[in-house]
CSV table of C-alpha atoms and ligand atoms in Angstrom, one decimal:
chain,number,residue,atom,x,y,z
A,21,UNK,CA,-9.0,76.1,-48.5
A,22,UNK,CA,-10.7,75.6,-45.4
A,23,UNK,CA,-13.3,78.0,-44.6
A,24,UNK,CA,-14.0,76.9,-41.0
A,25,UNK,CA,-12.1,74.7,-38.4
A,26,UNK,CA,-13.8,72.6,-35.8
A,27,UNK,CA,-11.8,70.8,-33.0
A,28,UNK,CA,-12.5,70.0,-29.4
A,29,UNK,CA,-10.4,73.0,-28.6
A,30,UNK,CA,-11.3,75.7,-31.2
A,31,UNK,CA,-14.3,76.8,-33.4
A,32,UNK,CA,-13.2,79.2,-36.1
A,33,UNK,CA,-15.0,80.6,-39.2
A,34,UNK,CA,-18.6,80.3,-40.2
A,35,UNK,CA,-19.6,76.5,-39.7
A,36,UNK,CA,-21.3,74.6,-42.5
A,37,UNK,CA,-22.9,71.8,-40.2
A,38,UNK,CA,-23.7,69.5,-43.1
A,39,UNK,CA,-20.4,69.5,-44.5
A,40,UNK,CA,-18.9,68.9,-40.9
A,41,UNK,CA,-21.0,65.8,-40.8
A,42,UNK,CA,-19.4,64.6,-44.0
A,43,UNK,CA,-15.8,65.4,-42.6
A,44,UNK,CA,-16.6,63.6,-39.2
A,45,UNK,CA,-18.6,60.9,-40.9
A,46,UNK,CA,-21.6,61.1,-38.3
A,47,UNK,CA,-25.2,60.8,-39.6
A,48,UNK,CA,-28.0,63.3,-39.9
A,49,UNK,CA,-30.9,62.7,-37.5
A,50,UNK,CA,-33.8,61.6,-39.7
A,51,UNK,CA,-37.5,61.5,-39.4
A,52,UNK,CA,-37.5,57.8,-38.7
A,53,UNK,CA,-35.0,58.1,-35.7
A,54,UNK,CA,-37.3,61.0,-34.3
A,55,UNK,CA,-40.3,58.9,-34.6
A,56,UNK,CA,-38.6,55.9,-32.8
A,57,UNK,CA,-37.7,58.4,-30.1
A,58,UNK,CA,-41.4,59.5,-29.8
A,59,UNK,CA,-42.5,56.0,-29.6
A,60,UNK,CA,-40.4,55.3,-26.4
A,61,UNK,CA,-40.2,58.8,-24.9
A,62,UNK,CA,-44.0,59.6,-25.6
A,63,UNK,CA,-42.9,63.1,-27.0
A,64,UNK,CA,-39.8,64.9,-28.5
A,65,UNK,CA,-38.1,67.5,-26.6
A,66,UNK,CA,-38.1,70.9,-28.4
A,67,UNK,CA,-34.2,70.7,-28.8
A,68,UNK,CA,-34.5,67.9,-31.1
A,69,UNK,CA,-37.8,68.8,-32.6
A,70,UNK,CA,-36.5,72.2,-33.7
A,71,UNK,CA,-33.3,70.7,-35.3
A,72,UNK,CA,-30.8,72.0,-32.7
A,73,UNK,CA,-29.7,68.6,-32.0
A,74,UNK,CA,-29.3,67.3,-35.7
A,75,UNK,CA,-26.8,64.5,-35.8
A,76,UNK,CA,-25.8,61.2,-34.3
A,77,UNK,CA,-23.8,58.0,-34.2
A,78,UNK,CA,-26.1,54.9,-33.6
A,79,UNK,CA,-29.0,56.8,-31.8
A,80,UNK,CA,-31.4,54.5,-33.5
A,81,UNK,CA,-29.2,51.6,-32.2
A,82,UNK,CA,-29.6,52.5,-28.5
A,83,UNK,CA,-33.4,53.2,-28.9
A,84,UNK,CA,-34.0,49.8,-30.2
A,85,UNK,CA,-31.6,48.4,-27.5
A,86,UNK,CA,-33.7,50.4,-25.0
A,87,UNK,CA,-36.9,48.7,-26.7
A,88,UNK,CA,-35.4,45.3,-26.0
A,89,UNK,CA,-35.3,46.2,-22.3
A,90,UNK,CA,-31.5,46.3,-22.1
A,91,UNK,CA,-29.6,48.7,-19.7
A,92,UNK,CA,-27.8,51.7,-21.1
A,93,UNK,CA,-26.6,55.0,-19.3
A,94,UNK,CA,-26.2,58.7,-20.3
A,95,UNK,CA,-22.7,60.3,-20.4
A,96,UNK,CA,-21.7,63.9,-20.8
A,97,UNK,CA,-19.0,66.3,-19.3
A,98,UNK,CA,-17.7,69.6,-18.8
A,99,UNK,CA,-14.2,71.2,-18.9
A,100,UNK,CA,-14.3,73.4,-15.7
A,101,UNK,CA,-12.1,76.5,-16.6
A,102,UNK,CA,-14.7,79.1,-15.5
A,103,UNK,CA,-18.3,79.8,-14.8
A,104,UNK,CA,-21.1,78.1,-16.7
A,105,UNK,CA,-23.1,80.1,-19.2
A,106,UNK,CA,-26.6,79.2,-20.2
A,107,UNK,CA,-25.2,77.7,-23.6
A,108,UNK,CA,-23.4,75.0,-21.6
A,109,UNK,CA,-26.8,74.3,-20.0
A,110,UNK,CA,-28.6,73.4,-23.1
A,111,UNK,CA,-27.1,69.8,-23.7
A,112,UNK,CA,-27.5,69.3,-20.0
A,113,UNK,CA,-31.4,70.1,-20.1
A,114,UNK,CA,-31.7,67.4,-22.8
A,115,UNK,CA,-29.6,65.1,-20.7
A,116,UNK,CA,-32.2,65.6,-17.7
A,117,UNK,CA,-35.2,65.0,-20.1
A,118,UNK,CA,-33.6,61.8,-21.4
A,119,UNK,CA,-32.8,60.6,-17.8
A,120,UNK,CA,-36.5,61.4,-16.6
A,121,UNK,CA,-38.3,59.8,-19.7
A,122,UNK,CA,-36.0,56.7,-19.9
A,123,UNK,CA,-35.2,56.3,-16.0
A,124,UNK,CA,-31.4,56.1,-16.8
A,125,UNK,CA,-28.3,56.9,-14.9
A,126,UNK,CA,-26.1,60.0,-15.9
A,127,UNK,CA,-22.3,59.7,-15.8
A,128,UNK,CA,-21.0,63.4,-15.8
A,129,UNK,CA,-17.1,63.9,-16.1
A,130,UNK,CA,-15.5,67.0,-14.8
A,131,UNK,CA,-12.2,67.1,-16.7
A,132,UNK,CA,-10.4,69.4,-14.4
A,133,UNK,CA,-7.2,67.7,-15.3
A,134,UNK,CA,-7.6,68.4,-19.1
A,135,UNK,CA,-8.3,72.3,-18.3
A,136,UNK,CA,-5.2,72.1,-16.4
A,137,UNK,CA,-2.9,70.4,-19.0
A,138,UNK,CA,-4.7,72.8,-21.9
A,139,UNK,CA,-4.1,76.2,-20.3
A,140,UNK,CA,-1.0,77.2,-19.4
A,141,UNK,CA,-2.0,79.7,-16.8
A,142,UNK,CA,-4.5,77.4,-15.0
A,143,UNK,CA,-3.7,76.1,-11.5
A,144,UNK,CA,-4.6,72.7,-10.7
A,145,UNK,CA,-6.7,73.6,-7.4
A,146,UNK,CA,-8.3,76.5,-9.7
A,147,UNK,CA,-9.7,73.8,-12.2
A,148,UNK,CA,-10.8,71.5,-9.5
A,149,UNK,CA,-12.5,74.4,-7.7
A,150,UNK,CA,-14.4,75.3,-10.9
A,151,UNK,CA,-15.4,71.5,-11.4
A,152,UNK,CA,-17.2,71.8,-7.8
A,153,UNK,CA,-18.7,75.2,-8.4
A,154,UNK,CA,-19.9,74.0,-12.1
A,155,UNK,CA,-21.4,70.9,-10.6
A,156,UNK,CA,-24.0,73.0,-8.8
A,157,UNK,CA,-25.2,74.0,-12.2
A,158,UNK,CA,-25.6,70.3,-13.1
A,159,UNK,CA,-27.4,69.5,-10.0
A,160,UNK,CA,-29.6,72.4,-10.1
A,161,UNK,CA,-31.3,70.8,-13.1
A,162,UNK,CA,-33.1,68.6,-10.5
A,163,UNK,CA,-31.0,65.3,-10.5
A,164,UNK,CA,-30.9,63.2,-7.3
A,165,UNK,CA,-27.8,61.4,-6.3
A,166,UNK,CA,-29.2,58.1,-7.5
A,167,UNK,CA,-29.5,59.2,-11.0
A,168,UNK,CA,-26.4,61.5,-11.4
A,169,UNK,CA,-22.9,60.2,-11.0
A,170,UNK,CA,-20.2,63.1,-10.9
A,171,UNK,CA,-16.6,62.1,-11.9
A,172,UNK,CA,-14.1,64.8,-11.0
A,173,UNK,CA,-11.0,63.4,-12.8
A,174,UNK,CA,-8.4,64.4,-10.1
A,175,UNK,CA,-10.7,62.9,-7.4
A,176,UNK,CA,-12.5,60.3,-8.9
A,177,UNK,CA,-9.9,58.4,-11.0
A,178,UNK,CA,-10.1,54.9,-9.3
A,179,UNK,CA,-12.9,53.4,-11.0
A,180,UNK,CA,-11.7,54.9,-14.3
A,181,UNK,CA,-8.1,54.4,-14.3
A,182,UNK,CA,-8.1,50.5,-15.2
A,183,UNK,CA,-10.4,51.4,-18.0
A,184,UNK,CA,-8.2,54.3,-19.2
A,185,UNK,CA,-5.1,52.4,-19.3
A,186,UNK,CA,-6.6,49.7,-21.5
A,187,UNK,CA,-7.7,52.5,-23.8
A,188,UNK,CA,-4.5,54.1,-23.6
A,189,UNK,CA,-2.6,50.9,-24.8
A,190,UNK,CA,-5.1,50.7,-27.8
A,191,UNK,CA,-4.0,54.4,-28.9
A,192,UNK,CA,-1.0,55.3,-30.7
A,193,UNK,CA,0.8,58.5,-31.0
A,194,UNK,CA,0.0,58.8,-34.8
A,195,UNK,CA,-3.7,58.1,-34.1
A,196,UNK,CA,-4.0,60.9,-31.4
A,197,UNK,CA,-1.9,63.3,-33.2
A,198,UNK,CA,-3.8,63.0,-36.5
A,199,UNK,CA,-7.3,63.2,-34.6
A,200,UNK,CA,-6.5,66.0,-32.2
A,201,UNK,CA,-3.6,67.9,-34.0
A,202,UNK,CA,-1.3,67.3,-31.0
A,203,UNK,CA,2.2,68.7,-31.6
A,204,UNK,CA,5.6,67.7,-30.4
A,205,UNK,CA,5.5,70.4,-27.9
A,206,UNK,CA,2.1,69.3,-26.7
A,207,UNK,CA,2.6,68.1,-22.9
A,208,UNK,CA,2.1,64.4,-22.3
A,209,UNK,CA,-0.7,65.1,-19.9
A,210,UNK,CA,-2.8,66.4,-22.8
A,211,UNK,CA,-1.7,63.5,-24.9
A,212,UNK,CA,-2.8,60.9,-22.4
A,213,UNK,CA,-6.3,62.8,-21.7
A,214,UNK,CA,-8.3,61.3,-24.4
A,215,UNK,CA,-8.1,57.7,-22.9
A,216,UNK,CA,-9.7,59.2,-19.8
A,217,UNK,CA,-12.6,60.9,-21.8
A,218,UNK,CA,-13.2,57.7,-23.8
A,219,UNK,CA,-12.9,55.5,-20.5
A,220,UNK,CA,-16.0,56.8,-18.9
A,221,UNK,CA,-17.9,55.6,-22.3
A,222,UNK,CA,-17.0,52.2,-21.0
A,223,UNK,CA,-17.3,52.7,-17.4
A,224,UNK,CA,-21.1,51.7,-16.9
A,225,UNK,CA,-20.4,48.4,-18.5
A,226,UNK,CA,-17.8,47.8,-15.9
A,227,UNK,CA,-19.9,48.9,-13.0
A,228,UNK,CA,-23.1,46.9,-14.3
A,229,UNK,CA,-21.2,43.8,-15.1
A,230,UNK,CA,-23.3,43.7,-18.3
A,231,UNK,CA,-23.1,45.5,-21.7
A,232,UNK,CA,-24.3,48.9,-21.0
A,233,UNK,CA,-23.8,51.2,-23.8
A,234,UNK,CA,-23.8,54.9,-23.2
A,235,UNK,CA,-25.6,57.8,-25.2
A,236,UNK,CA,-23.5,61.0,-25.2
A,237,UNK,CA,-25.6,64.0,-25.9
A,238,UNK,CA,-23.0,66.8,-26.7
A,239,UNK,CA,-21.8,69.4,-29.1
A,240,UNK,CA,-20.5,68.1,-32.5
A,241,UNK,CA,-16.9,69.2,-31.8
A,242,UNK,CA,-16.5,66.3,-29.4
A,243,UNK,CA,-16.9,63.9,-32.0
A,244,UNK,CA,-13.3,62.9,-32.4
A,245,UNK,CA,-13.2,61.5,-28.9
A,246,UNK,CA,-16.2,59.2,-29.6
A,247,UNK,CA,-15.2,58.2,-32.9
A,248,UNK,CA,-11.9,56.7,-31.4
A,249,UNK,CA,-13.9,55.2,-28.7
A,250,UNK,CA,-16.0,53.5,-31.1
A,251,UNK,CA,-13.0,52.3,-33.2
A,252,UNK,CA,-11.5,50.6,-30.2
A,253,UNK,CA,-14.8,49.4,-28.4
A,254,UNK,CA,-14.7,46.1,-30.0
A,255,UNK,CA,-11.3,45.0,-29.3
A,256,UNK,CA,-11.9,45.8,-25.6
A,257,UNK,CA,-15.3,43.8,-25.5
A,258,UNK,CA,-17.3,47.0,-24.7
A,259,UNK,CA,-20.4,48.2,-26.5
A,260,UNK,CA,-19.7,51.2,-28.8
A,261,UNK,CA,-20.7,54.4,-27.2
A,262,UNK,CA,-23.7,56.2,-29.1
A,263,UNK,CA,-23.8,59.9,-29.6
A,264,UNK,CA,-26.4,62.7,-30.2
A,265,UNK,CA,-24.7,65.9,-31.6
A,266,UNK,CA,-26.0,69.6,-31.3
A,267,UNK,CA,-24.9,72.6,-33.2
A,268,UNK,CA,-23.1,75.2,-31.4
A,269,UNK,CA,-24.8,78.0,-29.4
A,270,UNK,CA,-24.5,81.3,-31.1
A,271,UNK,CA,-22.6,83.9,-29.4
A,272,UNK,CA,-24.6,87.1,-28.5
A,273,UNK,CA,-22.1,88.8,-30.6
A,274,UNK,CA,-23.4,86.9,-33.6
A,275,UNK,CA,-20.4,84.5,-34.0
A,276,UNK,CA,-20.9,80.7,-34.4
A,277,UNK,CA,-19.5,80.0,-30.9
A,278,UNK,CA,-19.2,81.7,-27.7
A,279,UNK,CA,-15.7,82.7,-26.5
A,280,UNK,CA,-14.5,82.7,-22.8
A,281,UNK,CA,-12.4,85.6,-23.6
A,282,UNK,CA,-15.3,87.9,-24.3
A,283,UNK,CA,-17.9,87.8,-21.2
A,284,UNK,CA,-20.4,89.9,-23.2
A,285,UNK,CA,-20.7,87.0,-25.7
A,286,UNK,CA,-22.6,85.0,-23.3
A,287,UNK,CA,-25.0,84.9,-20.2
A,288,UNK,CA,-23.5,83.3,-17.2
A,289,UNK,CA,-25.7,81.8,-14.8
A,290,UNK,CA,-24.4,83.8,-12.1
A,291,UNK,CA,-24.8,86.9,-14.0
A,292,UNK,CA,-27.0,89.5,-11.9
A,293,UNK,CA,-30.2,90.4,-13.8
A,294,UNK,CA,-28.9,93.8,-14.5
A,295,UNK,CA,-26.0,92.4,-16.3
A,296,UNK,CA,-28.2,89.7,-18.3
A,297,UNK,CA,-30.6,92.7,-19.5
A,298,UNK,CA,-27.7,94.7,-20.5
A,299,UNK,CA,-26.1,91.7,-22.5
A,300,UNK,CA,-29.3,90.9,-24.2
A,301,UNK,CA,-30.1,94.6,-25.0
A,302,UNK,CA,-26.8,94.9,-26.5
A,303,UNK,CA,-26.8,91.8,-28.5
A,304,UNK,CA,-26.1,91.5,-32.2
A,305,UNK,CA,-29.3,90.9,-34.2
A,306,UNK,CA,-30.7,90.0,-37.6
A,307,UNK,CA,-32.6,93.4,-37.7
A,308,UNK,CA,-32.4,96.3,-40.1
A,309,UNK,CA,-30.6,99.6,-39.1
A,310,UNK,CA,-33.7,101.6,-38.7
A,311,UNK,CA,-37.3,100.7,-37.4
A,312,UNK,CA,-38.6,102.2,-40.3
A,313,UNK,CA,-36.7,99.7,-42.6
A,314,UNK,CA,-37.5,96.9,-40.2
A,315,UNK,CA,-41.3,97.6,-40.4
A,316,UNK,CA,-41.0,97.6,-44.2
A,317,UNK,CA,-38.5,94.7,-45.1
A,318,UNK,CA,-38.5,92.7,-41.8
A,319,UNK,CA,-35.7,91.2,-40.1
A,320,UNK,CA,-33.6,87.8,-40.4
A,321,UNK,CA,-34.2,85.4,-37.6
A,322,UNK,CA,-31.7,82.9,-39.0
A,323,UNK,CA,-28.6,84.9,-38.3
A,324,UNK,CA,-30.1,86.3,-35.0
A,325,UNK,CA,-28.8,85.3,-31.6
A,326,UNK,CA,-31.7,86.8,-30.0
A,327,UNK,CA,-34.0,84.7,-32.0
A,328,UNK,CA,-31.6,81.6,-31.4
A,329,UNK,CA,-32.2,82.2,-27.6
A,330,UNK,CA,-35.8,82.3,-28.0
A,331,UNK,CA,-35.6,79.0,-29.9
A,332,UNK,CA,-33.5,77.2,-27.1
A,333,UNK,CA,-35.2,78.4,-24.2
A,334,UNK,CA,-39.0,78.9,-25.0
A,335,UNK,CA,-40.8,75.5,-24.8
A,336,UNK,CA,-43.7,76.8,-26.7
A,337,UNK,CA,-43.6,75.8,-30.3
A,338,UNK,CA,-46.3,78.3,-31.3
A,339,UNK,CA,-44.7,81.3,-29.4
A,340,UNK,CA,-41.2,80.7,-31.2
A,341,UNK,CA,-43.0,80.3,-34.6
A,342,UNK,CA,-44.8,83.6,-34.0
A,343,UNK,CA,-41.6,85.4,-33.2
A,344,UNK,CA,-40.0,84.1,-36.4
A,345,UNK,CA,-43.1,85.2,-38.5
A,346,UNK,CA,-43.3,88.6,-36.9
A,347,UNK,CA,-39.5,89.3,-37.4
A,348,UNK,CA,-39.7,88.3,-41.0
A,349,UNK,CA,-43.0,90.5,-41.6
A,350,UNK,CA,-41.6,93.5,-39.8
A,351,UNK,CA,-44.3,93.4,-37.1
A,352,UNK,CA,-41.9,92.8,-34.2
A,353,UNK,CA,-39.1,95.3,-33.5
A,354,UNK,CA,-35.9,94.1,-32.1
A,355,UNK,CA,-36.2,96.2,-28.9
A,356,UNK,CA,-39.3,94.6,-28.0
A,357,UNK,CA,-38.0,91.2,-29.1
A,358,UNK,CA,-35.1,91.6,-26.8
A,359,UNK,CA,-37.2,92.5,-23.7
A,360,UNK,CA,-39.4,89.2,-24.3
A,361,UNK,CA,-36.1,87.3,-24.4
A,362,UNK,CA,-34.9,88.9,-21.2
A,363,UNK,CA,-38.0,88.0,-19.6
A,364,UNK,CA,-37.8,84.4,-20.4
A,365,UNK,CA,-34.0,84.1,-19.5
A,366,UNK,CA,-34.6,86.0,-16.5
A,367,UNK,CA,-37.3,83.6,-15.1
A,368,UNK,CA,-35.2,80.6,-16.0
A,369,UNK,CA,-32.1,82.0,-14.2
A,370,UNK,CA,-34.1,83.1,-11.1
A,371,UNK,CA,-35.3,79.6,-10.5
A,372,UNK,CA,-31.9,78.1,-11.6
A,373,UNK,CA,-30.0,80.2,-9.2
A,374,UNK,CA,-32.3,79.2,-6.2
A,375,UNK,CA,-31.9,75.4,-7.0
A,376,UNK,CA,-28.1,75.9,-7.4
A,377,UNK,CA,-27.6,77.5,-4.0
A,378,UNK,CA,-29.6,74.5,-2.6
A,379,UNK,CA,-27.0,72.2,-4.2
A,380,UNK,CA,-24.2,74.0,-2.5
A,381,UNK,CA,-22.2,71.8,-0.1
A,382,UNK,CA,-23.8,68.6,-1.5
A,383,UNK,CA,-21.6,68.0,-4.4
A,384,UNK,CA,-19.8,65.0,-2.8
A,385,UNK,CA,-23.1,63.3,-2.4
A,386,UNK,CA,-23.1,63.0,-6.2
A,387,UNK,CA,-19.5,61.9,-6.7
A,388,UNK,CA,-19.2,58.2,-7.9
A,389,UNK,CA,-16.1,57.2,-6.0
A,390,UNK,CA,-17.7,58.4,-2.8
A,391,UNK,CA,-20.9,56.2,-3.6
A,392,UNK,CA,-19.0,53.2,-4.7
B,7,SF4,FE1,-33.8,89.3,-34.0
B,7,SF4,FE2,-36.1,89.7,-32.9
B,7,SF4,FE3,-34.9,91.7,-34.1
B,7,SF4,FE4,-36.1,89.5,-35.5
B,7,SF4,S1,-37.0,91.0,-34.2
B,7,SF4,S2,-34.1,90.3,-36.0
B,7,SF4,S3,-35.7,87.8,-34.1
B,7,SF4,S4,-33.9,90.6,-32.5
């Protein structure tokens, strides 16, 4: 039977990332592709170098396309159902890196409609409110309005809708049912919604009036959308979207993915420093039950969320490698390791929150339909 389940709405069990690739039909990222990236970008982002982004569809194609001097764009999104945690920020950090290195524009979809359709308790104004609030975290990464185009679905539908209806006509109920696991009691908003998420992949081509494929850095659970997008792209005369997939961010509790229902499993960008420290100090670790055993046998960084966050947020390869070695040898105890992590996260969040507040009131300047 199934030992794990991954859909855009659910991650259950211990994820076997290689098996998932075979299930989905995406490709592992190879040394050749990473070398090609280095050729054009000058270096390779740590999130790719460390294997956190580990798979793709046609990443090599978009790099070669770039090499020919042809236009492309970046696309990602967020389901705005609550506050942003630092795990959400990870693919956005890579997005910013790509945008800077290659000078390309970013289309960022806030799917307030989807969150409204999906959660029986969610009010529409609430989801739209979260879209604005979450947009602050995206803008805080340092994007200018010339590079970041926000699409709040319920506000910026005009440029998207003609594409979405063409997409919707290509997707049958059978296909979306099989791809997303919809049932007869799924509301029809949710059933139509994939056409909107797919439409953004084709939007830059419409706006630029020439083939402008997108690169989508996101977590692997979003693959079903872009698999469908790629299947129908040709028949609509759009270039196929390309993707770069990450693994999931480990929960502080040690599970494969963070859950919105347990606030202690994640660090939110708006958590105050005391809360951040408390959460880190209480995190699950790969350590031994006693300091004595830890010194003697060492810990296990591979299953340790504290190590996972060092890996995600410390730009210095040597520093991360030293933590790994010192953990395994028993030279580093979990208490000290957690304090080191708190220092890094705390610094990151302090700067982030300042930039985030500066963005307040400016979200509309970034909205695509306001600029068009
Ligand atoms: Fe995790 Fe650090 Fe403890 Fe090793 S020393 S198990 S990396 S918290």
